[in-house]
Coordinates of C-alpha atoms in Angstrom, one line a residue:
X1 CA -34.8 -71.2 -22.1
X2 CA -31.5 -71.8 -23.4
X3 CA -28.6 -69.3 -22.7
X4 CA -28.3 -66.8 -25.6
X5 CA -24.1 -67.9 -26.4
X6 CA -25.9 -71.5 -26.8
X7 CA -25.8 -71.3 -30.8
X8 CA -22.9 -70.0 -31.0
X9 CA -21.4 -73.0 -28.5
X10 CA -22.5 -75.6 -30.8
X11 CA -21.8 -74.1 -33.4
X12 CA -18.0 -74.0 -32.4
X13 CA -18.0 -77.4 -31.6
X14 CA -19.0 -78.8 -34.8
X15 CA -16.5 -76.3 -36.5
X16 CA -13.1 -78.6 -36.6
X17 CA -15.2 -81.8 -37.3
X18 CA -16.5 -79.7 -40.3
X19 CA -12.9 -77.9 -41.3
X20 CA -10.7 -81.3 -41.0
X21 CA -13.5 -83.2 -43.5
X22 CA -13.4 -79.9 -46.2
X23 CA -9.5 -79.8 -45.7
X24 CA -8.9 -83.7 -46.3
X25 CA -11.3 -83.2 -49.4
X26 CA -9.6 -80.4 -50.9
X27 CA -6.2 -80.5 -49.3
X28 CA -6.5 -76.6 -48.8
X29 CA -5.1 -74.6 -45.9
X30 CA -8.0 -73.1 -43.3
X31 CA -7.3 -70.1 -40.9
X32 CA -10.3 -69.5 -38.6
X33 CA -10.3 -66.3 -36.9
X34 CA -12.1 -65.2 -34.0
X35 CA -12.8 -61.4 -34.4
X36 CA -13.8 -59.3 -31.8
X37 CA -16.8 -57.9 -33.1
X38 CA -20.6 -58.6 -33.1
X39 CA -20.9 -59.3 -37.2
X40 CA -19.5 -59.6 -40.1
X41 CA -18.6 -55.9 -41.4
X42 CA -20.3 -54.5 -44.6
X43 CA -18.8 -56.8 -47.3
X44 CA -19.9 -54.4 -50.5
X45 CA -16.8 -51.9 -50.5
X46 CA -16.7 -50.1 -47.4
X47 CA -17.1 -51.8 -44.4
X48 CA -18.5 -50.8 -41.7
X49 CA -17.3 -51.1 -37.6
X50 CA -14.6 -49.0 -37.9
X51 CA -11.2 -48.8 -39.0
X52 CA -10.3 -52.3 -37.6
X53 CA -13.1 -53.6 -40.2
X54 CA -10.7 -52.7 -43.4
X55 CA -8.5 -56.2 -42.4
X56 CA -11.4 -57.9 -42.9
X57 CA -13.9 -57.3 -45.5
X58 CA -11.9 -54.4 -47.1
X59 CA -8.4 -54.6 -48.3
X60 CA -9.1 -58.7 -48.4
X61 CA -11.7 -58.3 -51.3
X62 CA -11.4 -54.7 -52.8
X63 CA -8.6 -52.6 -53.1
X64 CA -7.7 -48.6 -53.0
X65 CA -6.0 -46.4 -55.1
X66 CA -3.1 -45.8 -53.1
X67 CA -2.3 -48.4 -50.3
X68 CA -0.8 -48.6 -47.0
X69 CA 2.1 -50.9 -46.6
X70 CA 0.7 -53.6 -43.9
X71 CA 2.8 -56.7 -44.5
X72 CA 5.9 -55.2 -43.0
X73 CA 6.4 -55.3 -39.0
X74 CA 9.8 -54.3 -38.3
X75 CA 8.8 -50.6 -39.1
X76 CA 6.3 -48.5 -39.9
X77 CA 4.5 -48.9 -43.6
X78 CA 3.9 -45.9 -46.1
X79 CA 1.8 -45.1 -48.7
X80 CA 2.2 -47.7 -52.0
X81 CA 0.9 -47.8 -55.3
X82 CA -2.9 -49.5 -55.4
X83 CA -4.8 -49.4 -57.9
X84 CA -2.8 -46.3 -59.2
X85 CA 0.5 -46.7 -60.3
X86 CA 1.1 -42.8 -59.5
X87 CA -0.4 -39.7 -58.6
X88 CA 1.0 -36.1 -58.2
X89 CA -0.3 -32.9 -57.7
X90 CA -0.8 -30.8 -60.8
X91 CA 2.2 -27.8 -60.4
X92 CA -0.2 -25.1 -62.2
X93 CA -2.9 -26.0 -59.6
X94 CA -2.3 -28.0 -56.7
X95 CA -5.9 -28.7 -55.9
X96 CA -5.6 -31.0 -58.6
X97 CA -4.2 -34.6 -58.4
X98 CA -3.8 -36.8 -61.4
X99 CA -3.8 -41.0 -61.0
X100 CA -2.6 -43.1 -63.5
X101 CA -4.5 -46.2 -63.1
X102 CA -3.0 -49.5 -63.3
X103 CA -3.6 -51.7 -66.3
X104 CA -5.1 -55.7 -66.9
X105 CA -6.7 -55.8 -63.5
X106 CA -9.9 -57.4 -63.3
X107 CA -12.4 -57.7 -60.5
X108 CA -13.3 -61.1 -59.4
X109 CA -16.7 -61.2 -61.5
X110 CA -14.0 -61.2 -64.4
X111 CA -14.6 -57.5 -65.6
X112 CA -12.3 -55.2 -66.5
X113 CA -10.5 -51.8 -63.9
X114 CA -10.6 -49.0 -65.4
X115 CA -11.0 -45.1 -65.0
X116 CA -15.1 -45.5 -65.6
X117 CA -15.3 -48.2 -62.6
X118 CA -13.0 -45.4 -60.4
X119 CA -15.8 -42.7 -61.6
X120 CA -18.8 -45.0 -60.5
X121 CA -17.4 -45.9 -57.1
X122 CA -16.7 -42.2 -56.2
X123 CA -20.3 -41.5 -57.3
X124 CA -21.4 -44.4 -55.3
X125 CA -20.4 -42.7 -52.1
X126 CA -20.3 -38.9 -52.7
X127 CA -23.6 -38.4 -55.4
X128 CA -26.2 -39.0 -54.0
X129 CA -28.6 -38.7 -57.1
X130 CA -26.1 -41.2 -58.8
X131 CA -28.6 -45.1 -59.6
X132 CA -25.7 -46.4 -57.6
X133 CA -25.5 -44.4 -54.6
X134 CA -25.2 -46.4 -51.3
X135 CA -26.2 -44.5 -47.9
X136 CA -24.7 -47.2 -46.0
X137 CA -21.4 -47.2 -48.1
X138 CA -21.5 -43.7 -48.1
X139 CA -21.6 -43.2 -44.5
X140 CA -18.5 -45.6 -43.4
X141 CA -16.4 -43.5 -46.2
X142 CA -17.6 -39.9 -46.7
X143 CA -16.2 -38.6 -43.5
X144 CA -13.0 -40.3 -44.4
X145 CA -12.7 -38.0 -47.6
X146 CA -13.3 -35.1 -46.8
X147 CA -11.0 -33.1 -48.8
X148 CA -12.9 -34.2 -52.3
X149 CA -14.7 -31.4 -54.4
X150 CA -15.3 -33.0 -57.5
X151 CA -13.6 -35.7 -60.2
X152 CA -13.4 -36.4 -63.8
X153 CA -12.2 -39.5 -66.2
X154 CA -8.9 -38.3 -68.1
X155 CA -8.5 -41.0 -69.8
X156 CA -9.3 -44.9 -70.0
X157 CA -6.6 -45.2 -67.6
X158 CA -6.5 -41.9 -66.0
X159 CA -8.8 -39.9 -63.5
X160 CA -8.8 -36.3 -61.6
X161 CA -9.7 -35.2 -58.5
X162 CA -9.9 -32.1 -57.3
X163 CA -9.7 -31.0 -53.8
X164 CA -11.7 -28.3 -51.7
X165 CA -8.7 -26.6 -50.9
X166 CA -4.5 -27.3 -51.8
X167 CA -4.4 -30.3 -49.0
X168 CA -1.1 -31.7 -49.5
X169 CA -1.9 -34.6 -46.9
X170 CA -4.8 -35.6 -49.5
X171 CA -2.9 -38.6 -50.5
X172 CA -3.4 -40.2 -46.8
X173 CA -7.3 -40.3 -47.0
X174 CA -7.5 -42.6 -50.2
X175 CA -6.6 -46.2 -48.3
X176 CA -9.7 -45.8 -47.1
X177 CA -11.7 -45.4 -50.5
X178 CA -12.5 -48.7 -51.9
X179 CA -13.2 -49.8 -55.1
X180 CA -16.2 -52.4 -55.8
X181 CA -17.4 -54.2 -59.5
X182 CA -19.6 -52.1 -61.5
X183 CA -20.7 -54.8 -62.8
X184 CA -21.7 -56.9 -60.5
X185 CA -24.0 -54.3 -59.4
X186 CA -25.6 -54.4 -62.7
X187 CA -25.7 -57.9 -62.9
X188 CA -27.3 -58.4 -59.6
X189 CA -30.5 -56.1 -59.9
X190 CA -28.5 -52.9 -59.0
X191 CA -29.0 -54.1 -55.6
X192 CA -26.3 -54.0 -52.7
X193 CA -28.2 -55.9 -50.5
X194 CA -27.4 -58.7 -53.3
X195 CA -24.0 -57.9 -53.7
X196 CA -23.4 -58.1 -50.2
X197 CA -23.1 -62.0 -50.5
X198 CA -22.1 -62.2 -53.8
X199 CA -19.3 -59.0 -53.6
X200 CA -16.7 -58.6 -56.3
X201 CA -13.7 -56.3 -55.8
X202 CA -10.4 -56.9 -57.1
X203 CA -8.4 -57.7 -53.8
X204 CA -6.9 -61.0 -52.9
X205 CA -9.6 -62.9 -51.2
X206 CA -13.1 -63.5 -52.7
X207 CA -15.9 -64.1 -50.5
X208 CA -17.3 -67.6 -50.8
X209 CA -19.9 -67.4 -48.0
X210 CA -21.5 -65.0 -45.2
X211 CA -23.5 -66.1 -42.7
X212 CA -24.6 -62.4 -41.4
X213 CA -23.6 -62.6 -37.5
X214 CA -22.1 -66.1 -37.5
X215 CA -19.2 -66.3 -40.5
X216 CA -17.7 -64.9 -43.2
X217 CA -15.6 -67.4 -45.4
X218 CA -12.6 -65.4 -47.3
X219 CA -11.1 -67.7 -50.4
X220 CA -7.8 -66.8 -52.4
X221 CA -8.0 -65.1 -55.3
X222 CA -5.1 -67.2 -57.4
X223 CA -5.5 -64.3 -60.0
X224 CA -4.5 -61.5 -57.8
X225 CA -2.7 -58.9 -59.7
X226 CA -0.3 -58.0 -57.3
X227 CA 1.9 -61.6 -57.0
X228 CA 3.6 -60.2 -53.9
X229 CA 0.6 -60.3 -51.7
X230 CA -1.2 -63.6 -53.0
X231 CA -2.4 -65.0 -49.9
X232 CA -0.3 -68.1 -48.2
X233 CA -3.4 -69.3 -46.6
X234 CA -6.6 -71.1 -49.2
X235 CA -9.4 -70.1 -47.5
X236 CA -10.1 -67.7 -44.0
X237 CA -12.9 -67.9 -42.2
X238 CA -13.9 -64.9 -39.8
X239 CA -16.3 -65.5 -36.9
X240 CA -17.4 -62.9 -34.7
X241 CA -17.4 -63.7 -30.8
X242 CA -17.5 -60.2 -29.3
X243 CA -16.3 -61.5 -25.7
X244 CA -13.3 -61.6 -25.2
X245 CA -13.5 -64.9 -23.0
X246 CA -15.6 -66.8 -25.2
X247 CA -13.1 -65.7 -27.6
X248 CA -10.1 -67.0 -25.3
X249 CA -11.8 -70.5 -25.0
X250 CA -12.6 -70.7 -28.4
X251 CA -8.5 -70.7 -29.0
X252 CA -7.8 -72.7 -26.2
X253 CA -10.4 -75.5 -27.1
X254 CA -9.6 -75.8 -30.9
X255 CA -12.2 -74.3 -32.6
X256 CA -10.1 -71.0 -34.0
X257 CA -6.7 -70.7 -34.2
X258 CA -6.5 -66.7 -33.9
X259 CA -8.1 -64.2 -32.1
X260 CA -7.4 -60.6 -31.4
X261 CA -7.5 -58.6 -28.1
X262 CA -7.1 -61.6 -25.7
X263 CA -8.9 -61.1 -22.2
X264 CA -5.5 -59.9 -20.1
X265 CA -6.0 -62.4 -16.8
X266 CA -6.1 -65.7 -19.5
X267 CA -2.5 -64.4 -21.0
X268 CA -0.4 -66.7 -18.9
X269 CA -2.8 -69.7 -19.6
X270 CA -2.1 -69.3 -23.3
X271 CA 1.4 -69.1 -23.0
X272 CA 1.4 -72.2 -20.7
X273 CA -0.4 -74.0 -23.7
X274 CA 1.9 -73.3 -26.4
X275 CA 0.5 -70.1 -27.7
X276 CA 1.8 -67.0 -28.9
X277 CA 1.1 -63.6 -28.3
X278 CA 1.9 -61.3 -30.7
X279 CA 1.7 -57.9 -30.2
X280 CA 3.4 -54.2 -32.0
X281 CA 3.8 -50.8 -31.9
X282 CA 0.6 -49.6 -33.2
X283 CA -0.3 -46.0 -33.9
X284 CA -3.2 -46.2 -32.1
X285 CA -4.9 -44.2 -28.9
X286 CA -7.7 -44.9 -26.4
X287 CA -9.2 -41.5 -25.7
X288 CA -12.0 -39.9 -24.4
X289 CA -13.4 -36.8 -26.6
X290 CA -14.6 -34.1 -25.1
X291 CA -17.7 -32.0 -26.4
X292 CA -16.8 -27.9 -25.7
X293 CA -19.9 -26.6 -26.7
X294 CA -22.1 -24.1 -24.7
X295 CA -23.6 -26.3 -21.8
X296 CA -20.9 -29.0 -22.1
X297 CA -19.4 -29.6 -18.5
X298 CA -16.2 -29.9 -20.7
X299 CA -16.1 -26.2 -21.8
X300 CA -13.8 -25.2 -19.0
X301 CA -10.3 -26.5 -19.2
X302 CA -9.2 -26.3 -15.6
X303 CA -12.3 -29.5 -15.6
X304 CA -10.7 -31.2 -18.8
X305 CA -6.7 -30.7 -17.3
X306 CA -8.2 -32.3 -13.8
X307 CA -9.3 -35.2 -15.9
X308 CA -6.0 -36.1 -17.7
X309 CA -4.2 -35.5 -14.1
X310 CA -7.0 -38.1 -12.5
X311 CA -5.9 -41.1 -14.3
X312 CA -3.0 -43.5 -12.7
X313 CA -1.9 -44.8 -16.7
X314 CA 0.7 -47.0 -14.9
X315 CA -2.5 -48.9 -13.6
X316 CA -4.5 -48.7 -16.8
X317 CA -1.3 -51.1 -18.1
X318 CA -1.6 -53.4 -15.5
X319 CA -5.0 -53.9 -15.8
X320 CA -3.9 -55.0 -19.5
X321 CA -1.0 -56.8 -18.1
X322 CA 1.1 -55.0 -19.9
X323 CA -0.5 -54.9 -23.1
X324 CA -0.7 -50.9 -23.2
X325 CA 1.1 -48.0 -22.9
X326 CA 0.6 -44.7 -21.2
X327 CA -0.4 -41.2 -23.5
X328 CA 0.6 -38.6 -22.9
X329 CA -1.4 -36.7 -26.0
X330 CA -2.6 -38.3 -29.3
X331 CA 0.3 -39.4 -30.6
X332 CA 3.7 -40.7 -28.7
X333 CA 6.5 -38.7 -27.3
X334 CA 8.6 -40.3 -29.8
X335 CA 6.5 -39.2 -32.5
X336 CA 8.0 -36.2 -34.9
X337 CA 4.7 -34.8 -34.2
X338 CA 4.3 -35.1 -30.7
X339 CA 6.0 -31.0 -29.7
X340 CA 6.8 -29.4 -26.8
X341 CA 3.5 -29.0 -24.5
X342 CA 3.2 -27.1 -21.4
X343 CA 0.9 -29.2 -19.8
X344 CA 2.9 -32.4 -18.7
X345 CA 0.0 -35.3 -18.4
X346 CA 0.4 -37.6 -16.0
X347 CA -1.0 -38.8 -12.4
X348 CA -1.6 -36.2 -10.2
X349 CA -4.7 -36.3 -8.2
X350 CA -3.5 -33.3 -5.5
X351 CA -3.4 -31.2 -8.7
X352 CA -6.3 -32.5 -10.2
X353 CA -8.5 -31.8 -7.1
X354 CA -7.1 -28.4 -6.9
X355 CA -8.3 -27.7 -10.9
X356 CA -11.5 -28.7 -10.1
X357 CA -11.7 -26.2 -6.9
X358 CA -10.9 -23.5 -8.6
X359 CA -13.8 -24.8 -11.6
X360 CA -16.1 -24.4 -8.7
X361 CA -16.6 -28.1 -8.3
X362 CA -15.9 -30.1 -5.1
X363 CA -17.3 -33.3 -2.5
X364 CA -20.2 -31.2 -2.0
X365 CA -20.3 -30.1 -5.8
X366 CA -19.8 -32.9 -8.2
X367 CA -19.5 -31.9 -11.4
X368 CA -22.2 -34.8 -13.9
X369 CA -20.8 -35.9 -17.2
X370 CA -22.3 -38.1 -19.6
X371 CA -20.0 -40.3 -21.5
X372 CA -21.0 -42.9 -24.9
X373 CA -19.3 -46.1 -24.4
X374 CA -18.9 -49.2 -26.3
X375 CA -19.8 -52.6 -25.4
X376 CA -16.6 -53.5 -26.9
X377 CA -15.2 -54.2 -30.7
X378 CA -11.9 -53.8 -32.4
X379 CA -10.2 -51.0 -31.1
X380 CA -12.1 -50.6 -28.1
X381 CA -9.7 -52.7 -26.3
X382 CA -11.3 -53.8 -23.1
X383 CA -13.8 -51.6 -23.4
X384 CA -16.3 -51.9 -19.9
X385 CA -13.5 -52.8 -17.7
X386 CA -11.2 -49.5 -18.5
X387 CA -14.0 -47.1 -18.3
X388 CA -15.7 -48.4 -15.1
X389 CA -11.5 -47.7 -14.5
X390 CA -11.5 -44.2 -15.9
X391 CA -15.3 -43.6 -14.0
X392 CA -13.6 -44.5 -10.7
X393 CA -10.8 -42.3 -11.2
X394 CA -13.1 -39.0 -12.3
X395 CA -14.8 -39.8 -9.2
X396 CA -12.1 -39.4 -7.0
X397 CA -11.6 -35.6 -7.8
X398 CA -15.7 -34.7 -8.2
X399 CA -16.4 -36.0 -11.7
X400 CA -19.6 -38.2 -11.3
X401 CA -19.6 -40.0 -15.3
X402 CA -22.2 -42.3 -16.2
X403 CA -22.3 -44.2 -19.8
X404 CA -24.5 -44.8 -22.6
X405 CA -23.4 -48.2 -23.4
X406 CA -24.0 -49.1 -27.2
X407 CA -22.8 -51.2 -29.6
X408 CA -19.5 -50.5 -31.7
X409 CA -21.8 -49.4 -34.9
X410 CA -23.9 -47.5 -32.9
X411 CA -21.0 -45.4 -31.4
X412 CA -20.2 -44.8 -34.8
X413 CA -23.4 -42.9 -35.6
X414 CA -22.8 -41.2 -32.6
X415 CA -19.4 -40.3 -33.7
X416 CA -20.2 -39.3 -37.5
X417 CA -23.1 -37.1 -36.1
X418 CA -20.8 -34.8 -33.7
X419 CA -21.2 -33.4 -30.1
X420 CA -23.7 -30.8 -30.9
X421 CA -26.4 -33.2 -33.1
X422 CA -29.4 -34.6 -31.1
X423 CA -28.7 -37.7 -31.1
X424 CA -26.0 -36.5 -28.9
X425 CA -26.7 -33.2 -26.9
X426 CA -30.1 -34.8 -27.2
X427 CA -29.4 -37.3 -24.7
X428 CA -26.8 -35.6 -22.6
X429 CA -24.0 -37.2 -23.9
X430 CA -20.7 -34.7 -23.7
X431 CA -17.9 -37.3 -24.3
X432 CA -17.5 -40.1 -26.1
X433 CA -14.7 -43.2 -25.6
X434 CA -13.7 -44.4 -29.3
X435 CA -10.0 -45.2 -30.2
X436 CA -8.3 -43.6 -33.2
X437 CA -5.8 -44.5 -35.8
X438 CA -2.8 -42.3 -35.7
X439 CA -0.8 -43.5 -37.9
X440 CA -0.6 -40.6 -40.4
X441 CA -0.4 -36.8 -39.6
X442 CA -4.7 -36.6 -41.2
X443 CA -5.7 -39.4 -39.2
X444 CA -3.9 -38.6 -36.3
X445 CA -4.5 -34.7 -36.0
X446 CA -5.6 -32.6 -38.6
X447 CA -8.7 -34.2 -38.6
X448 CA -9.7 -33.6 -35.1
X449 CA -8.2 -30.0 -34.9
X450 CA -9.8 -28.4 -38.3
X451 CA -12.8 -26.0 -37.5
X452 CA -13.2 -27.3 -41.0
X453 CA -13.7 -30.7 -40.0
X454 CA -16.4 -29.5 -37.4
X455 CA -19.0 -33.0 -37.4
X456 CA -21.2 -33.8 -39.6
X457 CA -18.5 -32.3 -42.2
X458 CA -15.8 -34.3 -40.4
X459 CA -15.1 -35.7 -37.4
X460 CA -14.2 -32.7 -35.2
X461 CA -16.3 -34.4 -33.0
X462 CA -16.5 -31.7 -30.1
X463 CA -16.2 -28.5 -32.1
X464 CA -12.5 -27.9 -31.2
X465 CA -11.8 -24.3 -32.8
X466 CA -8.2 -22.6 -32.1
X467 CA -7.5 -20.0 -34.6
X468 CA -3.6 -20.1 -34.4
X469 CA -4.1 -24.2 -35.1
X470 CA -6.6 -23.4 -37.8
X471 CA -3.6 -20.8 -39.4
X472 CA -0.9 -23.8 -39.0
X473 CA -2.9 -26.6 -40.6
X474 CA -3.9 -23.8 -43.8
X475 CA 0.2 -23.9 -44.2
X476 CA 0.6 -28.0 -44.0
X477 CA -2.4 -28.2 -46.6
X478 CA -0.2 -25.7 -48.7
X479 CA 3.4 -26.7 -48.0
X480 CA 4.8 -30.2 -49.5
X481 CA 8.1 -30.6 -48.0
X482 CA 8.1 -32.7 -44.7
X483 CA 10.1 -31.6 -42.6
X484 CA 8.3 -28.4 -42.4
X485 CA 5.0 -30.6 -42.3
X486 CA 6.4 -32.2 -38.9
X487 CA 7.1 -28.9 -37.4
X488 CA 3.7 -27.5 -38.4
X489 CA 2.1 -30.5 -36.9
X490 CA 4.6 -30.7 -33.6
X491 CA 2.8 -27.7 -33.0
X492 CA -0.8 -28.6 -33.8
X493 CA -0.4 -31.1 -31.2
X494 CA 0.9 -29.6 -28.6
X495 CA -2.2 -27.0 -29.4
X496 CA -4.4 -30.0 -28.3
X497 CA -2.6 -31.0 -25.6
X498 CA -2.2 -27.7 -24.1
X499 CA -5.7 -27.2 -24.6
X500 CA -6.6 -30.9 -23.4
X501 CA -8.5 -31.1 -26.2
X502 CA -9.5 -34.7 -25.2
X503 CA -8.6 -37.0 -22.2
X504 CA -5.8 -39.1 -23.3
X505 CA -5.5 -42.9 -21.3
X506 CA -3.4 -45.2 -23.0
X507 CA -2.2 -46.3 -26.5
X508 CA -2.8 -49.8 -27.7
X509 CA -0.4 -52.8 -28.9
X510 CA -2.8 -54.3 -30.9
X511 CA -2.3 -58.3 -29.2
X512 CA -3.1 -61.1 -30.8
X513 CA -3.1 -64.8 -30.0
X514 CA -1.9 -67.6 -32.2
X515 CA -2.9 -71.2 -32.1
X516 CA 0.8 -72.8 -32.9
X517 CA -0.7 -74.3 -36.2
X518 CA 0.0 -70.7 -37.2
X519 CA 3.4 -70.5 -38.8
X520 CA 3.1 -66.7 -40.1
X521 CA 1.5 -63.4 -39.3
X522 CA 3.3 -60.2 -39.9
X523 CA 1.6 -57.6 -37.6
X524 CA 2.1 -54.3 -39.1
X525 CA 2.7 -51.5 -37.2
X526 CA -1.0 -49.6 -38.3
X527 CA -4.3 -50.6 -37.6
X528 CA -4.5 -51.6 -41.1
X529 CA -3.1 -55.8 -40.7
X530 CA -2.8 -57.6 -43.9
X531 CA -3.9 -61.1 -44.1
X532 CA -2.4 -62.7 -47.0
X533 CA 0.6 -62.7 -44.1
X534 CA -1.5 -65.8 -42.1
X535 CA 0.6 -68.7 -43.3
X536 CA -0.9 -72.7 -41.7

């Protein structure tokens, strides 16, 4: 029997045969990209696999209403006009915002933006007696929105949306709402599973072929309405090889020439052989989320301040040789956010031992903790190796953790469902390792502290619940000047970490590796990266 990589082995070797014979023909410029997860992410609006997934299949071919600026790396982006030109809060009522959609952009099946194609794509998500509803869409994106109550067409070139509450961080959640043809849905049958190889957004690649599980081939779009983001590279072609090593020989031997999350022990290898590693400050934290519901072994916080004292982060970073930093909470201590905790995290197993005494746990009296792991995947940074890391650690102060190892979509589920859903409590399962985007004050906190956000109607994943946090995050939603925002959410997170809401390890860098026929690649400082950066 052949080894299971064999396909994919032969099929990387035929690839620069194939790419130098297509490039002579047409004289265009090829990037391939080895990606770090298992297939191709959901190409019909809202990918799937994560955050990571939005470089690839979403902000390449679709676009949101408001944007996050990812082609700059020498600071941090902000929000940007999309697809709207503005948007503001109505004065008489802020639970309403107004967007003024932009004019003469078509989607690549050469039909026409408008406020009726905004209207369709929210119901293709959120109603789910709409023709055009989409479960799987709907899935990725609905927990990502969580503010929306309802919406209306203004205008041709104008839409409303009204918010549950006044949530003046509502403007953060829309990079993630994508916005797919109309009318290629019609054309095709009013079937996705169609338009998932034939997709037509508006963004600045189209997709000109997907081989699920083995290639996605991203072409420019030379009609791009925005002229400042037209792609400097024809045609990108992603290919997943989920281990890292694979991965690492696949840019060593020719066949790609990028890859993200190189396998830290092959580092000086690649820098002996003329690559370069690229690498920034990325808002962006490896945690493990802790379920405190009745029965969880997580409910008392002497157990969950142990934990964060058990970990040697220093460690963690050289494991990663270097490509890591410690946390100390969700966000970094440089971070207008980050407070004034109490509770100092760092590496103190004499304290951490003495926590878990006084919990009643000891040599004789392990405490048992399931955690749901990922095999690996974008964001999951080196996924096995750090946890059997973390499990070594917990076991040295009388945590015995064993994992439920799944793949990256599967965790997902897991995630979306909450602490306290079967498919969770079902199994045991009272923690669960997935890293978060933190770039944003919604993404990075209010999402994960909100009783409001309690899974499945967020992604409160453990049923956090502090009154006095709940009280501070109804004043953010209500107050619009940011300075006052920071010091409302300085506080918020020093909530968490005071309460060690979760165990905090290490926040990523985000590496990548570039073959030297790679001239350009702005990494941004987000988990969102833009491609149209990747210049041959």
């Amino acid at each position: 029997m052949k080894p299971r990589n064999f396909k994919l082995r032969h099929w990387l070797a035929a690839l620069p045969l194939s790419f130098a014979l297509h490039a002579g023909l047409h004289a265009e410029t090829v990037a391939r990209y080895g990606i770090s997860m298992a297939d191709i992410p959901l190409t019909t609006g809202q990918p799937d696999r994560g955050a990571g997934a939005y470089q690839f299949t979403g902000h390449t071919l679709y676009d949101p209403l408001i944007a996050w600026e990812a082609n700059v790396g020498n600071r941090p982006g902000k929000l940007v006009p999309g697809l709207a030109t503005e948007w503001k809060a109505d004065p008489k009522d802020n639970k309403k915002w107004r967007f003024t959609l932009r004019k003469g952009v078509k989607f690549h099946d050469g039909s026409e933006f408008t406020a009726d194609a905004v209207i369709w794509n929210l119901d293709k998500v959120l109603a789910e007696k709409s023709p055009q509803f989409d479960a799987k869409q709907s899935a990725q994106v609905r927990p990502r929105i969580p503010s929306i109550a309802s919406y209306r067409k203004v205008g041709p070139y104008e839409v409303e949306i009204t918010t549950k509450e006044v949530d003046a961080l509502f403007p953060y959640q829309l990079p993630w709402f994508l916005v797919s043809s109309p009318a290629q849905w019609e054309k095709l049958g009013k079937d996705w599973n169609k338009v998932a190889s034939q997709p037509s957004g508006t963004g600045p690649f189209k997709l000109d072929k997907l081989v699920p599980r083995e290639r996605a081939d991203l072409v420019k779009n030379a009609a791009y309405w925005d002229k400042s983001r037209l792609p400097k590279t024809d045609r990108i072609v992603l290919l997943p090889i989920p281990d890292a090593m694979t991965r690492a020989n696949a840019l060593l031997n020719g066949q790609v020439d990028i890859i993200e999350t190189p396998p830290p022990d092959v580092l000086p290898q690649l820098k002996a052989g003329g690559f370069k590693l690229v690498q920034n400050v990325t808002p962006h934290v490896w945690p493990y989320h802790f379920s405190t519901y009745p029965g969880s072994p997580w409910t008392d916080i002497r157990v969950r301040k142990a934990a964060n004292l058990a970990i040697d982060r220093d460690a963690v970073v050289k494991l990663m040789s270097g490509l890591a930093t410690p946390a100390k909470g969700q966000v970094d201590a440089t971070s207008p956010w980050f407070g004034k905790p109490n509770f100092k995290i760092g590496y103190d197993l004499a304290a951490a031992r003495a926590l878990m005494a006084q919990a009643g746990y000891g040599p004789s009296k392990p405490l048992k903790a399931k955690v749901i792991i990922a095999q690996g995947g974008t964001g999951q940074m080196l996924s096995l190796p750090m946890n059997e890391f973390v499990q070594q650690s917990l076991a040295e102060i009388g945590i015995e953790v064993t994992f439920e190892v799944v793949e990256l979509e599967n965790l997902y589920r897991h995630w979306r469902a909450g602490a306290k859903a079967d498919i969770n409590a079902g199994k045991g399962i009272t923690a669960i390792n997935l890293g978060y985007v933190t770039a944003d004050p919604f993404y990075a906190i209010t999402r994960f502290t909100d009783s409001h956000y309690v899974a499945p109607n967020g992604v409160n994943w453990g049923g956090y619940n502090n009154p006095k946090v709940d009280a501070a995050l109804e004043k953010i939603r209500t107050t619009f000047d940011s300075k006052t925002q920071d010091g409302l959410l300085a506080f918020v997170h020093q909530s968490m970490v005071d309460d060690a809401q979760m165990l905090w390890v290490v926040h990523d860098v985000n590496p990548h590796a570039l073959s030297p026929k790679v001239k350009e690649f702005i990494q941004a400082q987000h988990w969102f990266q833009d491609l149209t950066t990747i210049r041959m």
